[in-house]
Amino acid sequence: MAATSIKKLLKTRNLKATELRMALLEIMSNLGKAVSYQEIQNSLTNFDRITLYRTLNTFIKRGILHKIIFEDHQSFYALCSMDCTTDRHQHQHVHFQCNQCKEVSCLEAKEPIQLAISNHFVDEIEITASGLCQECNK
Ligand SMILES: [Zn+2]
Ligand SMILES: [Zn+2]
Ligand SMILES: [Zn+2]
């Protein structure tokens, strides 16, 4: 994402384009995949950890990023699509972690994911899957 697009995105979410916000979104969009918290922290060493953590949470609240937590409690962050808004995330995808290279990706399901549970209104579905990614499965 170019700096101008990042600025525009922040503006639509009523956020000021601070140096950290810009840097964080640039990294996320350049990598184009889900990034672990560790990886983000390592790329932004010149920023304070607490501020970084707060910025990530702000982005989640504003529908810019979403967080993925796996069983081993490692957290990953991924950019949202434009369908996500300030009040609502709209995800219809599966979070896949490769058992071999440990990369995490957001995979669109071929068909809309629907889950019916009696007497409950399902608003969000979190699905994590594991196996071998395209690269490792060659
Ligand atoms: Zn989202
Ligand atoms: Zn892999
Ligand atoms: Zn995702």
mmCIF file of C-alpha atoms and ligand atoms in Angstrom:
data_model
loop_
_atom_site.group_PDB
_atom_site.id
_atom_site.type_symbol
_atom_site.label_atom_id
_atom_site.label_comp_id
_atom_site.label_asym_id
_atom_site.label_seq_id
_atom_site.Cartn_x
_atom_site.Cartn_y
_atom_site.Cartn_z
ATOM 1 C CA MET A 1 0.000 0.000 0.000
ATOM 2 C CA ALA A 2 1.311 3.416 -0.902
ATOM 3 C CA ALA A 3 1.625 6.056 1.792
ATOM 4 C CA THR A 4 -1.293 7.983 0.299
ATOM 5 C CA SER A 5 -3.577 4.937 0.461
ATOM 6 C CA ILE A 6 -2.557 4.280 4.048
ATOM 7 C CA LYS A 7 -3.353 7.876 4.949
ATOM 8 C CA LYS A 8 -6.731 7.551 3.256
ATOM 9 C CA LEU A 9 -7.511 4.332 5.110
ATOM 10 C CA LEU A 10 -6.652 5.940 8.455
ATOM 11 C CA LYS A 11 -8.809 8.906 7.594
ATOM 12 C CA THR A 12 -11.857 6.754 6.821
ATOM 13 C CA ARG A 13 -11.441 5.214 10.290
ATOM 14 C CA ASN A 14 -11.081 8.611 11.958
ATOM 15 C CA LEU A 15 -7.480 8.037 12.926
ATOM 16 C CA LYS A 16 -4.617 10.481 12.666
ATOM 17 C CA ALA A 17 -1.705 9.379 10.537
ATOM 18 C CA THR A 18 0.934 9.027 13.224
ATOM 19 C CA GLU A 19 4.404 7.760 12.413
ATOM 20 C CA LEU A 20 3.820 4.398 14.108
ATOM 21 C CA ARG A 21 0.405 3.842 12.509
ATOM 22 C CA MET A 22 1.877 4.566 9.088
ATOM 23 C CA ALA A 23 4.898 2.307 9.662
ATOM 24 C CA LEU A 24 2.780 -0.540 10.994
ATOM 25 C CA LEU A 25 0.351 -0.500 8.083
ATOM 26 C CA GLU A 26 3.193 -0.259 5.612
ATOM 27 C CA ILE A 27 4.803 -3.395 7.044
ATOM 28 C CA MET A 28 1.515 -5.281 7.132
ATOM 29 C CA SER A 29 0.606 -4.424 3.559
ATOM 30 C CA ASN A 30 4.094 -5.101 2.211
ATOM 31 C CA LEU A 31 4.249 -8.540 3.772
ATOM 32 C CA GLY A 32 0.757 -9.320 2.524
ATOM 33 C CA LYS A 33 0.220 -12.143 5.009
ATOM 34 C CA ALA A 34 -0.597 -12.675 8.637
ATOM 35 C CA VAL A 35 2.299 -11.489 10.774
ATOM 36 C CA SER A 36 3.183 -12.672 14.263
ATOM 37 C CA TYR A 37 3.387 -10.181 17.091
ATOM 38 C CA GLN A 38 7.071 -11.010 17.422
ATOM 39 C CA GLU A 39 7.695 -10.215 13.779
ATOM 40 C CA ILE A 40 5.891 -6.879 14.065
ATOM 41 C CA GLN A 41 7.843 -5.982 17.165
ATOM 42 C CA ASN A 42 11.143 -6.886 15.521
ATOM 43 C CA SER A 43 10.367 -4.669 12.540
ATOM 44 C CA LEU A 44 9.430 -1.679 14.684
ATOM 45 C CA THR A 45 12.131 -1.643 17.316
ATOM 46 C CA ASN A 46 12.352 2.142 17.425
ATOM 47 C CA PHE A 47 8.821 2.388 18.839
ATOM 48 C CA ASP A 48 7.725 1.839 22.392
ATOM 49 C CA ARG A 49 6.210 -1.621 23.025
ATOM 50 C CA ILE A 50 3.187 -0.379 24.910
ATOM 51 C CA THR A 51 2.336 2.146 22.213
ATOM 52 C CA LEU A 52 2.716 -0.574 19.613
ATOM 53 C CA TYR A 53 0.379 -2.881 21.501
ATOM 54 C CA ARG A 54 -2.180 -0.083 21.869
ATOM 55 C CA THR A 55 -1.944 0.763 18.190
ATOM 56 C CA LEU A 56 -2.636 -2.853 17.254
ATOM 57 C CA ASN A 57 -5.697 -2.863 19.499
ATOM 58 C CA THR A 58 -6.927 0.426 18.046
ATOM 59 C CA PHE A 59 -6.621 -1.036 14.549
ATOM 60 C CA ILE A 60 -8.615 -4.095 15.604
ATOM 61 C CA LYS A 61 -11.361 -1.881 17.064
ATOM 62 C CA ARG A 62 -11.505 0.205 13.889
ATOM 63 C CA GLY A 63 -11.775 -2.791 11.575
ATOM 64 C CA ILE A 64 -8.336 -2.402 10.020
ATOM 65 C CA LEU A 65 -6.686 -5.487 11.455
ATOM 66 C CA HIS A 66 -7.824 -8.715 13.038
ATOM 67 C CA LYS A 67 -6.049 -10.899 15.524
ATOM 68 C CA ILE A 68 -5.593 -14.617 15.213
ATOM 69 C CA ILE A 69 -4.704 -16.694 18.238
ATOM 70 C CA PHE A 70 -3.540 -20.254 17.928
ATOM 71 C CA GLU A 71 -3.468 -23.000 20.515
ATOM 72 C CA ASP A 72 0.113 -22.269 21.468
ATOM 73 C CA HIS A 73 -1.042 -18.700 22.302
ATOM 74 C CA GLN A 74 1.026 -17.114 19.595
ATOM 75 C CA SER A 75 -0.833 -14.167 18.178
ATOM 76 C CA PHE A 76 -0.856 -13.135 14.563
ATOM 77 C CA TYR A 77 -2.311 -10.042 12.966
ATOM 78 C CA ALA A 78 -3.711 -9.700 9.474
ATOM 79 C CA LEU A 79 -5.144 -6.831 7.476
ATOM 80 C CA CYS A 80 -8.900 -6.786 7.070
ATOM 81 C CA SER A 81 -10.673 -6.468 3.792
ATOM 82 C CA MET A 82 -12.632 -3.320 3.037
ATOM 83 C CA ASP A 83 -15.796 -5.107 4.227
ATOM 84 C CA CYS A 84 -14.758 -4.638 7.826
ATOM 85 C CA THR A 85 -15.897 -1.412 9.404
ATOM 86 C CA THR A 86 -15.378 0.486 12.616
ATOM 87 C CA ASP A 87 -18.153 -1.390 14.407
ATOM 88 C CA ARG A 88 -18.052 -4.720 12.756
ATOM 89 C CA HIS A 89 -15.663 -7.274 11.359
ATOM 90 C CA GLN A 90 -17.095 -9.356 8.549
ATOM 91 C CA HIS A 91 -14.976 -12.399 8.140
ATOM 92 C CA GLN A 92 -15.808 -15.388 6.049
ATOM 93 C CA HIS A 93 -12.440 -16.996 6.047
ATOM 94 C CA VAL A 94 -10.367 -19.668 7.645
ATOM 95 C CA HIS A 95 -7.055 -19.121 9.402
ATOM 96 C CA PHE A 96 -4.595 -21.664 8.227
ATOM 97 C CA GLN A 97 -1.272 -22.445 9.841
ATOM 98 C CA CYS A 98 1.263 -24.590 8.055
ATOM 99 C CA ASN A 99 2.679 -27.313 10.297
ATOM 100 C CA GLN A 100 6.029 -27.112 8.561
ATOM 101 C CA CYS A 101 6.911 -23.448 7.915
ATOM 102 C CA LYS A 102 4.454 -22.099 10.550
ATOM 103 C CA GLU A 103 3.224 -19.398 8.189
ATOM 104 C CA VAL A 104 -0.311 -18.220 8.777
ATOM 105 C CA SER A 105 -2.666 -17.211 6.022
ATOM 106 C CA CYS A 106 -6.239 -15.979 5.670
ATOM 107 C CA LEU A 107 -8.006 -18.291 3.262
ATOM 108 C CA GLU A 108 -11.299 -17.456 1.659
ATOM 109 C CA ALA A 109 -13.742 -20.325 1.854
ATOM 110 C CA LYS A 110 -15.107 -21.552 -1.469
ATOM 111 C CA GLU A 111 -18.616 -21.275 -0.101
ATOM 112 C CA PRO A 112 -19.931 -18.952 2.593
ATOM 113 C CA ILE A 113 -19.387 -20.456 6.008
ATOM 114 C CA GLN A 114 -22.651 -20.984 7.782
ATOM 115 C CA LEU A 115 -23.147 -22.433 11.155
ATOM 116 C CA ALA A 116 -26.525 -22.970 12.720
ATOM 117 C CA ILE A 117 -26.707 -23.482 16.438
ATOM 118 C CA SER A 118 -30.173 -23.728 17.895
ATOM 119 C CA ASN A 119 -31.369 -20.784 19.977
ATOM 120 C CA HIS A 120 -28.236 -18.783 19.300
ATOM 121 C CA PHE A 121 -27.559 -16.026 16.875
ATOM 122 C CA VAL A 122 -24.133 -16.584 15.351
ATOM 123 C CA ASP A 123 -22.445 -13.299 14.555
ATOM 124 C CA GLU A 124 -18.853 -14.303 14.067
ATOM 125 C CA ILE A 125 -17.230 -17.624 13.285
ATOM 126 C CA GLU A 126 -13.596 -18.324 14.066
ATOM 127 C CA ILE A 127 -12.122 -21.239 12.218
ATOM 128 C CA THR A 128 -8.501 -22.278 12.406
ATOM 129 C CA ALA A 129 -7.084 -25.043 10.291
ATOM 130 C CA SER A 130 -3.657 -26.591 9.941
ATOM 131 C CA GLY A 131 -1.844 -28.769 7.465
ATOM 132 C CA LEU A 132 0.661 -28.069 4.715
ATOM 133 C CA CYS A 133 0.693 -24.836 2.748
ATOM 134 C CA GLN A 134 1.047 -24.725 -1.031
ATOM 135 C CA GLU A 135 4.809 -24.202 -0.792
ATOM 136 C CA CYS A 136 5.469 -27.027 1.651
ATOM 137 C CA ASN A 137 3.103 -29.390 -0.114
ATOM 138 C CA LYS A 138 5.034 -29.277 -3.417
HETATM 139 ZN ZN ZN B 1 -11.894 -7.587 10.004
HETATM 140 ZN ZN ZN B 2 4.415 -24.148 4.741
HETATM 141 ZN ZN ZN B 3 -7.832 -13.456 8.541
#
